[in-house]
Amino acid sequence: MAGKLDIRRWSGVLDLGQSISGVVLALFLWTHLLLVSSILLGPEAMTWVARNMELAFLSDDGHGYPWVVSLIAIGVAALAAFHVLVAIHKLPLSLRQQRALKSQMQVINHSDTRLWSWQAGTGIVILMLLPVHLWLVGSAPETIGPVGSAQRIWGEYGYVIYLPLLLTVELHAAIGLYRVALKWGAARDLNTRARLRTIKTVLSVLFVGIGLAALLAFIPHTPA
């Protein structure tokens, strides 16, 4: 009995850790996207945002400290790694588990189960693409700005990574927050659950649209 209680307790701790880390990552993601989308207001706006992210207001020469961005990238990588580690125990890793899940989904038409499978699938894609993005940014923080970012995205074909990363990470984050809300009792009836699903969809469409607009806005700043 004690063994079962310990397993349940640790399972609860892992669930709590997964929820907290997921919420923090989702909020960071949307904040990051809004900061990058400052390019939509013009190159001066993005330059101002980038310099303030580097704490330019604390430096004597006004150029800031690019290594701050590298530290942020390392912190995000560490939190993402923790999130993966605490979430992986729920994934169907074996072929037997995958077949059982596929069979269940064919028999039971449950929308939230489909959302969970989408979240798991997008999580795998993010796991492959996010480290590349963090390395590109963290290893050259001084290039963040209208011209440097445009060169990385379009001149050096970074869009091959950023486009699928944008789509998967936004879908993953919205589904994740929806499932966290359900898990911790935010939806106590079907009407509330339906409203949460609507909010989830609106957030996904909104942030994907902002992200795509921001990526396109970098094109005119790409060096010839």
PDB file of C-alpha atoms in Angstrom:
ATOM      1  CA  MET A   1       0.000   0.000   0.000  1.00  0.00           C
ATOM      2  CA  ALA A   2       2.814   2.387   0.907  1.00  0.00           C
ATOM      3  CA  GLY A   3       4.439   1.735  -2.473  1.00  0.00           C
ATOM      4  CA  LYS A   4       1.239   2.621  -4.315  1.00  0.00           C
ATOM      5  CA  LEU A   5       0.887   5.832  -2.289  1.00  0.00           C
ATOM      6  CA  ASP A   6       4.472   6.823  -3.116  1.00  0.00           C
ATOM      7  CA  ILE A   7       3.851   6.230  -6.824  1.00  0.00           C
ATOM      8  CA  ARG A   8       0.673   8.304  -6.733  1.00  0.00           C
ATOM      9  CA  ARG A   9       2.407  11.072  -4.808  1.00  0.00           C
ATOM     10  CA  TRP A  10       5.289  11.252  -7.264  1.00  0.00           C
ATOM     11  CA  SER A  11       2.867  11.108 -10.170  1.00  0.00           C
ATOM     12  CA  GLY A  12       1.070  14.107  -8.668  1.00  0.00           C
ATOM     13  CA  VAL A  13       4.367  15.960  -8.240  1.00  0.00           C
ATOM     14  CA  LEU A  14       5.292  15.268 -11.856  1.00  0.00           C
ATOM     15  CA  ASP A  15       1.868  16.460 -13.022  1.00  0.00           C
ATOM     16  CA  LEU A  16       2.257  19.675 -11.030  1.00  0.00           C
ATOM     17  CA  GLY A  17       5.750  20.228 -12.403  1.00  0.00           C
ATOM     18  CA  GLN A  18       4.542  19.615 -15.943  1.00  0.00           C
ATOM     19  CA  SER A  19       1.657  22.065 -15.522  1.00  0.00           C
ATOM     20  CA  ILE A  20       3.738  24.851 -13.986  1.00  0.00           C
ATOM     21  CA  SER A  21       6.612  24.549 -16.455  1.00  0.00           C
ATOM     22  CA  GLY A  22       4.164  24.352 -19.365  1.00  0.00           C
ATOM     23  CA  VAL A  23       2.308  27.492 -18.292  1.00  0.00           C
ATOM     24  CA  VAL A  24       5.567  29.418 -17.796  1.00  0.00           C
ATOM     25  CA  LEU A  25       6.862  28.316 -21.208  1.00  0.00           C
ATOM     26  CA  ALA A  26       3.580  29.234 -22.921  1.00  0.00           C
ATOM     27  CA  LEU A  27       3.539  32.702 -21.350  1.00  0.00           C
ATOM     28  CA  PHE A  28       7.179  33.224 -22.287  1.00  0.00           C
ATOM     29  CA  LEU A  29       6.450  32.075 -25.825  1.00  0.00           C
ATOM     30  CA  TRP A  30       3.645  34.584 -26.317  1.00  0.00           C
ATOM     31  CA  THR A  31       5.660  37.381 -24.715  1.00  0.00           C
ATOM     32  CA  HIS A  32       8.604  36.546 -26.974  1.00  0.00           C
ATOM     33  CA  LEU A  33       6.371  36.517 -30.041  1.00  0.00           C
ATOM     34  CA  LEU A  34       4.901  39.913 -29.186  1.00  0.00           C
ATOM     35  CA  LEU A  35       8.391  41.359 -28.700  1.00  0.00           C
ATOM     36  CA  VAL A  36       9.576  39.982 -32.042  1.00  0.00           C
ATOM     37  CA  SER A  37       6.432  41.297 -33.720  1.00  0.00           C
ATOM     38  CA  SER A  38       7.617  44.812 -32.859  1.00  0.00           C
ATOM     39  CA  ILE A  39       9.119  44.643 -36.357  1.00  0.00           C
ATOM     40  CA  LEU A  40       5.560  45.269 -37.567  1.00  0.00           C
ATOM     41  CA  LEU A  41       5.836  48.766 -36.067  1.00  0.00           C
ATOM     42  CA  GLY A  42       9.060  49.442 -37.942  1.00  0.00           C
ATOM     43  CA  PRO A  43      12.795  48.725 -37.598  1.00  0.00           C
ATOM     44  CA  GLU A  44      13.239  51.452 -34.985  1.00  0.00           C
ATOM     45  CA  ALA A  45      10.666  49.809 -32.722  1.00  0.00           C
ATOM     46  CA  MET A  46      12.367  46.419 -32.922  1.00  0.00           C
ATOM     47  CA  THR A  47      15.800  47.950 -32.380  1.00  0.00           C
ATOM     48  CA  TRP A  48      14.481  49.640 -29.234  1.00  0.00           C
ATOM     49  CA  VAL A  49      13.007  46.358 -27.968  1.00  0.00           C
ATOM     50  CA  ALA A  50      16.200  44.414 -28.738  1.00  0.00           C
ATOM     51  CA  ARG A  51      18.439  46.955 -26.987  1.00  0.00           C
ATOM     52  CA  ASN A  52      16.219  46.989 -23.911  1.00  0.00           C
ATOM     53  CA  MET A  53      16.233  43.187 -23.820  1.00  0.00           C
ATOM     54  CA  GLU A  54      20.020  43.529 -23.628  1.00  0.00           C
ATOM     55  CA  LEU A  55      19.651  46.018 -20.735  1.00  0.00           C
ATOM     56  CA  ALA A  56      21.033  48.914 -22.789  1.00  0.00           C
ATOM     57  CA  PHE A  57      19.640  51.358 -20.250  1.00  0.00           C
ATOM     58  CA  LEU A  58      22.155  50.000 -17.716  1.00  0.00           C
ATOM     59  CA  SER A  59      25.253  50.347 -19.908  1.00  0.00           C
ATOM     60  CA  ASP A  60      27.333  53.490 -20.270  1.00  0.00           C
ATOM     61  CA  ASP A  61      27.617  53.265 -24.055  1.00  0.00           C
ATOM     62  CA  GLY A  62      23.938  52.364 -24.603  1.00  0.00           C
ATOM     63  CA  HIS A  63      24.785  49.162 -26.469  1.00  0.00           C
ATOM     64  CA  GLY A  64      23.692  46.856 -23.696  1.00  0.00           C
ATOM     65  CA  TYR A  65      24.853  43.360 -22.862  1.00  0.00           C
ATOM     66  CA  PRO A  66      24.032  40.810 -25.592  1.00  0.00           C
ATOM     67  CA  TRP A  67      25.037  37.958 -23.294  1.00  0.00           C
ATOM     68  CA  VAL A  68      21.783  38.571 -21.393  1.00  0.00           C
ATOM     69  CA  VAL A  69      19.946  37.096 -24.384  1.00  0.00           C
ATOM     70  CA  SER A  70      22.252  34.073 -24.275  1.00  0.00           C
ATOM     71  CA  LEU A  71      21.390  33.572 -20.602  1.00  0.00           C
ATOM     72  CA  ILE A  72      17.686  33.768 -21.420  1.00  0.00           C
ATOM     73  CA  ALA A  73      18.155  31.152 -24.158  1.00  0.00           C
ATOM     74  CA  ILE A  74      19.959  28.859 -21.699  1.00  0.00           C
ATOM     75  CA  GLY A  75      17.200  29.342 -19.130  1.00  0.00           C
ATOM     76  CA  VAL A  76      14.484  28.528 -21.668  1.00  0.00           C
ATOM     77  CA  ALA A  77      16.411  25.437 -22.786  1.00  0.00           C
ATOM     78  CA  ALA A  78      16.723  24.243 -19.176  1.00  0.00           C
ATOM     79  CA  LEU A  79      13.022  24.797 -18.451  1.00  0.00           C
ATOM     80  CA  ALA A  80      12.019  23.090 -21.719  1.00  0.00           C
ATOM     81  CA  ALA A  81      14.257  20.120 -20.850  1.00  0.00           C
ATOM     82  CA  PHE A  82      12.609  19.863 -17.431  1.00  0.00           C
ATOM     83  CA  HIS A  83       9.165  20.047 -19.049  1.00  0.00           C
ATOM     84  CA  VAL A  84      10.053  17.195 -21.396  1.00  0.00           C
ATOM     85  CA  LEU A  85      11.445  15.045 -18.595  1.00  0.00           C
ATOM     86  CA  VAL A  86       8.340  15.369 -16.410  1.00  0.00           C
ATOM     87  CA  ALA A  87       5.966  14.911 -19.369  1.00  0.00           C
ATOM     88  CA  ILE A  88       7.644  11.969 -21.056  1.00  0.00           C
ATOM     89  CA  HIS A  89       6.254   9.418 -18.583  1.00  0.00           C
ATOM     90  CA  LYS A  90       2.798   9.945 -20.115  1.00  0.00           C
ATOM     91  CA  LEU A  91       3.820   9.468 -23.732  1.00  0.00           C
ATOM     92  CA  PRO A  92       3.153   6.164 -25.535  1.00  0.00           C
ATOM     93  CA  LEU A  93       6.815   5.398 -26.202  1.00  0.00           C
ATOM     94  CA  SER A  94       6.570   1.694 -26.972  1.00  0.00           C
ATOM     95  CA  LEU A  95       5.079   0.284 -30.159  1.00  0.00           C
ATOM     96  CA  ARG A  96       2.534  -1.625 -28.065  1.00  0.00           C
ATOM     97  CA  GLN A  97       1.341   1.561 -26.368  1.00  0.00           C
ATOM     98  CA  GLN A  98       1.097   3.384 -29.688  1.00  0.00           C
ATOM     99  CA  ARG A  99      -0.999   0.603 -31.191  1.00  0.00           C
ATOM    100  CA  ALA A 100      -3.284   0.577 -28.144  1.00  0.00           C
ATOM    101  CA  LEU A 101      -3.773   4.346 -28.389  1.00  0.00           C
ATOM    102  CA  LYS A 102      -4.501   4.173 -32.111  1.00  0.00           C
ATOM    103  CA  SER A 103      -7.023   1.392 -31.564  1.00  0.00           C
ATOM    104  CA  GLN A 104      -8.719   3.305 -28.761  1.00  0.00           C
ATOM    105  CA  MET A 105      -8.997   6.487 -30.837  1.00  0.00           C
ATOM    106  CA  GLN A 106     -10.613   4.525 -33.676  1.00  0.00           C
ATOM    107  CA  VAL A 107     -13.254   3.144 -31.313  1.00  0.00           C
ATOM    108  CA  ILE A 108     -13.810   6.183 -29.070  1.00  0.00           C
ATOM    109  CA  ASN A 109     -14.338   9.507 -30.829  1.00  0.00           C
ATOM    110  CA  HIS A 110     -13.137  11.730 -27.982  1.00  0.00           C
ATOM    111  CA  SER A 111     -12.055  15.248 -28.941  1.00  0.00           C
ATOM    112  CA  ASP A 112      -9.845  15.848 -25.900  1.00  0.00           C
ATOM    113  CA  THR A 113      -7.968  12.604 -26.575  1.00  0.00           C
ATOM    114  CA  ARG A 114      -7.308  13.809 -30.120  1.00  0.00           C
ATOM    115  CA  LEU A 115      -6.049  17.099 -28.710  1.00  0.00           C
ATOM    116  CA  TRP A 116      -3.703  15.186 -26.429  1.00  0.00           C
ATOM    117  CA  SER A 117      -2.344  13.230 -29.404  1.00  0.00           C
ATOM    118  CA  TRP A 118      -1.817  16.507 -31.289  1.00  0.00           C
ATOM    119  CA  GLN A 119      -0.022  17.935 -28.283  1.00  0.00           C
ATOM    120  CA  ALA A 120       2.244  14.892 -28.084  1.00  0.00           C
ATOM    121  CA  GLY A 121       2.994  15.034 -31.822  1.00  0.00           C
ATOM    122  CA  THR A 122       3.757  18.743 -31.858  1.00  0.00           C
ATOM    123  CA  GLY A 123       5.898  18.272 -28.747  1.00  0.00           C
ATOM    124  CA  ILE A 124       8.140  15.861 -30.644  1.00  0.00           C
ATOM    125  CA  VAL A 125       8.569  18.356 -33.504  1.00  0.00           C
ATOM    126  CA  ILE A 126       9.333  21.155 -31.026  1.00  0.00           C
ATOM    127  CA  LEU A 127      11.886  18.933 -29.296  1.00  0.00           C
ATOM    128  CA  MET A 128      13.782  18.688 -32.592  1.00  0.00           C
ATOM    129  CA  LEU A 129      13.490  22.331 -33.711  1.00  0.00           C
ATOM    130  CA  LEU A 130      13.621  24.399 -30.518  1.00  0.00           C
ATOM    131  CA  PRO A 131      17.271  23.573 -29.651  1.00  0.00           C
ATOM    132  CA  VAL A 132      18.316  24.770 -33.115  1.00  0.00           C
ATOM    133  CA  HIS A 133      16.460  28.058 -32.667  1.00  0.00           C
ATOM    134  CA  LEU A 134      17.890  28.619 -29.197  1.00  0.00           C
ATOM    135  CA  TRP A 135      21.399  27.905 -30.457  1.00  0.00           C
ATOM    136  CA  LEU A 136      21.080  30.279 -33.402  1.00  0.00           C
ATOM    137  CA  VAL A 137      19.888  33.096 -31.156  1.00  0.00           C
ATOM    138  CA  GLY A 138      21.952  32.339 -28.059  1.00  0.00           C
ATOM    139  CA  SER A 139      25.230  31.922 -29.932  1.00  0.00           C
ATOM    140  CA  ALA A 140      24.916  35.251 -31.761  1.00  0.00           C
ATOM    141  CA  PRO A 141      22.773  37.547 -29.584  1.00  0.00           C
ATOM    142  CA  GLU A 142      24.406  40.657 -30.995  1.00  0.00           C
ATOM    143  CA  THR A 143      22.723  39.996 -34.363  1.00  0.00           C
ATOM    144  CA  ILE A 144      19.186  40.354 -32.985  1.00  0.00           C
ATOM    145  CA  GLY A 145      17.552  43.295 -34.716  1.00  0.00           C
ATOM    146  CA  PRO A 146      15.833  44.153 -38.014  1.00  0.00           C
ATOM    147  CA  VAL A 147      18.792  43.401 -40.289  1.00  0.00           C
ATOM    148  CA  GLY A 148      20.458  40.608 -38.328  1.00  0.00           C
ATOM    149  CA  SER A 149      17.221  38.729 -37.712  1.00  0.00           C
ATOM    150  CA  ALA A 150      16.126  39.201 -41.331  1.00  0.00           C
ATOM    151  CA  GLN A 151      19.442  37.784 -42.510  1.00  0.00           C
ATOM    152  CA  ARG A 152      19.061  34.759 -40.228  1.00  0.00           C
ATOM    153  CA  ILE A 153      15.433  34.134 -41.200  1.00  0.00           C
ATOM    154  CA  TRP A 154      15.478  34.787 -44.942  1.00  0.00           C
ATOM    155  CA  GLY A 155      19.092  35.250 -46.014  1.00  0.00           C
ATOM    156  CA  GLU A 156      20.280  32.086 -44.280  1.00  0.00           C
ATOM    157  CA  TYR A 157      17.013  30.144 -44.823  1.00  0.00           C
ATOM    158  CA  GLY A 158      16.094  30.045 -41.152  1.00  0.00           C
ATOM    159  CA  TYR A 159      12.424  30.086 -42.153  1.00  0.00           C
ATOM    160  CA  VAL A 160      12.776  26.368 -42.856  1.00  0.00           C
ATOM    161  CA  ILE A 161      12.995  25.987 -39.079  1.00  0.00           C
ATOM    162  CA  TYR A 162      10.919  28.952 -37.937  1.00  0.00           C
ATOM    163  CA  LEU A 163       7.774  28.258 -39.957  1.00  0.00           C
ATOM    164  CA  PRO A 164       7.145  24.709 -38.662  1.00  0.00           C
ATOM    165  CA  LEU A 165       8.326  25.763 -35.198  1.00  0.00           C
ATOM    166  CA  LEU A 166       5.835  28.640 -35.147  1.00  0.00           C
ATOM    167  CA  LEU A 167       2.913  26.431 -36.151  1.00  0.00           C
ATOM    168  CA  THR A 168       3.705  23.555 -33.798  1.00  0.00           C
ATOM    169  CA  VAL A 169       4.669  25.615 -30.770  1.00  0.00           C
ATOM    170  CA  GLU A 170       1.560  27.795 -30.948  1.00  0.00           C
ATOM    171  CA  LEU A 171      -0.703  24.762 -31.290  1.00  0.00           C
ATOM    172  CA  HIS A 172       1.151  22.955 -28.505  1.00  0.00           C
ATOM    173  CA  ALA A 173       0.957  25.931 -26.135  1.00  0.00           C
ATOM    174  CA  ALA A 174      -2.750  26.595 -26.664  1.00  0.00           C
ATOM    175  CA  ILE A 175      -3.679  22.925 -26.228  1.00  0.00           C
ATOM    176  CA  GLY A 176      -1.417  22.705 -23.197  1.00  0.00           C
ATOM    177  CA  LEU A 177      -3.035  25.655 -21.427  1.00  0.00           C
ATOM    178  CA  TYR A 178      -6.474  24.269 -22.271  1.00  0.00           C
ATOM    179  CA  ARG A 179      -5.600  20.896 -20.768  1.00  0.00           C
ATOM    180  CA  VAL A 180      -4.026  22.511 -17.694  1.00  0.00           C
ATOM    181  CA  ALA A 181      -7.244  24.461 -17.161  1.00  0.00           C
ATOM    182  CA  LEU A 182      -9.261  21.240 -17.363  1.00  0.00           C
ATOM    183  CA  LYS A 183      -6.874  19.321 -15.132  1.00  0.00           C
ATOM    184  CA  TRP A 184      -7.013  21.850 -12.326  1.00  0.00           C
ATOM    185  CA  GLY A 185     -10.776  22.345 -12.361  1.00  0.00           C
ATOM    186  CA  ALA A 186     -11.378  25.433 -14.512  1.00  0.00           C
ATOM    187  CA  ALA A 187     -14.127  23.685 -16.498  1.00  0.00           C
ATOM    188  CA  ARG A 188     -16.867  22.280 -14.311  1.00  0.00           C
ATOM    189  CA  ASP A 189     -19.489  21.829 -17.018  1.00  0.00           C
ATOM    190  CA  LEU A 190     -19.716  21.249 -20.770  1.00  0.00           C
ATOM    191  CA  ASN A 191     -20.522  24.889 -21.541  1.00  0.00           C
ATOM    192  CA  THR A 192     -17.377  26.102 -19.798  1.00  0.00           C
ATOM    193  CA  ARG A 193     -15.324  23.463 -21.587  1.00  0.00           C
ATOM    194  CA  ALA A 194     -16.752  24.592 -24.933  1.00  0.00           C
ATOM    195  CA  ARG A 195     -15.812  28.204 -24.157  1.00  0.00           C
ATOM    196  CA  LEU A 196     -12.290  27.144 -23.234  1.00  0.00           C
ATOM    197  CA  ARG A 197     -11.960  25.276 -26.525  1.00  0.00           C
ATOM    198  CA  THR A 198     -13.087  28.401 -28.373  1.00  0.00           C
ATOM    199  CA  ILE A 199     -10.524  30.520 -26.514  1.00  0.00           C
ATOM    200  CA  LYS A 200      -7.845  27.934 -27.329  1.00  0.00           C
ATOM    201  CA  THR A 201      -8.662  28.111 -31.044  1.00  0.00           C
ATOM    202  CA  VAL A 202      -8.757  31.916 -31.067  1.00  0.00           C
ATOM    203  CA  LEU A 203      -5.377  32.115 -29.321  1.00  0.00           C
ATOM    204  CA  SER A 204      -3.817  29.660 -31.779  1.00  0.00           C
ATOM    205  CA  VAL A 205      -5.112  31.522 -34.829  1.00  0.00           C
ATOM    206  CA  LEU A 206      -4.212  34.936 -33.359  1.00  0.00           C
ATOM    207  CA  PHE A 207      -0.623  34.138 -32.456  1.00  0.00           C
ATOM    208  CA  VAL A 208       0.070  32.134 -35.612  1.00  0.00           C
ATOM    209  CA  GLY A 209      -1.220  35.106 -37.612  1.00  0.00           C
ATOM    210  CA  ILE A 210       0.987  37.534 -35.672  1.00  0.00           C
ATOM    211  CA  GLY A 211       3.979  35.238 -36.107  1.00  0.00           C
ATOM    212  CA  LEU A 212       3.492  34.863 -39.859  1.00  0.00           C
ATOM    213  CA  ALA A 213       3.044  38.620 -40.259  1.00  0.00           C
ATOM    214  CA  ALA A 214       6.255  39.237 -38.305  1.00  0.00           C
ATOM    215  CA  LEU A 215       8.228  36.759 -40.412  1.00  0.00           C
ATOM    216  CA  LEU A 216       7.035  38.441 -43.609  1.00  0.00           C
ATOM    217  CA  ALA A 217       7.830  41.879 -42.192  1.00  0.00           C
ATOM    218  CA  PHE A 218      11.512  40.929 -42.017  1.00  0.00           C
ATOM    219  CA  ILE A 219      11.775  40.404 -45.784  1.00  0.00           C
ATOM    220  CA  PRO A 220      12.397  44.083 -46.701  1.00  0.00           C
ATOM    221  CA  HIS A 221      15.251  44.234 -44.189  1.00  0.00           C
ATOM    222  CA  THR A 222      17.128  41.243 -45.620  1.00  0.00           C
ATOM    223  CA  PRO A 223      20.553  42.336 -46.905  1.00  0.00           C
ATOM    224  CA  ALA A 224      20.877  42.086 -50.664  1.00  0.00           C
TER     225      ALA A 224
END
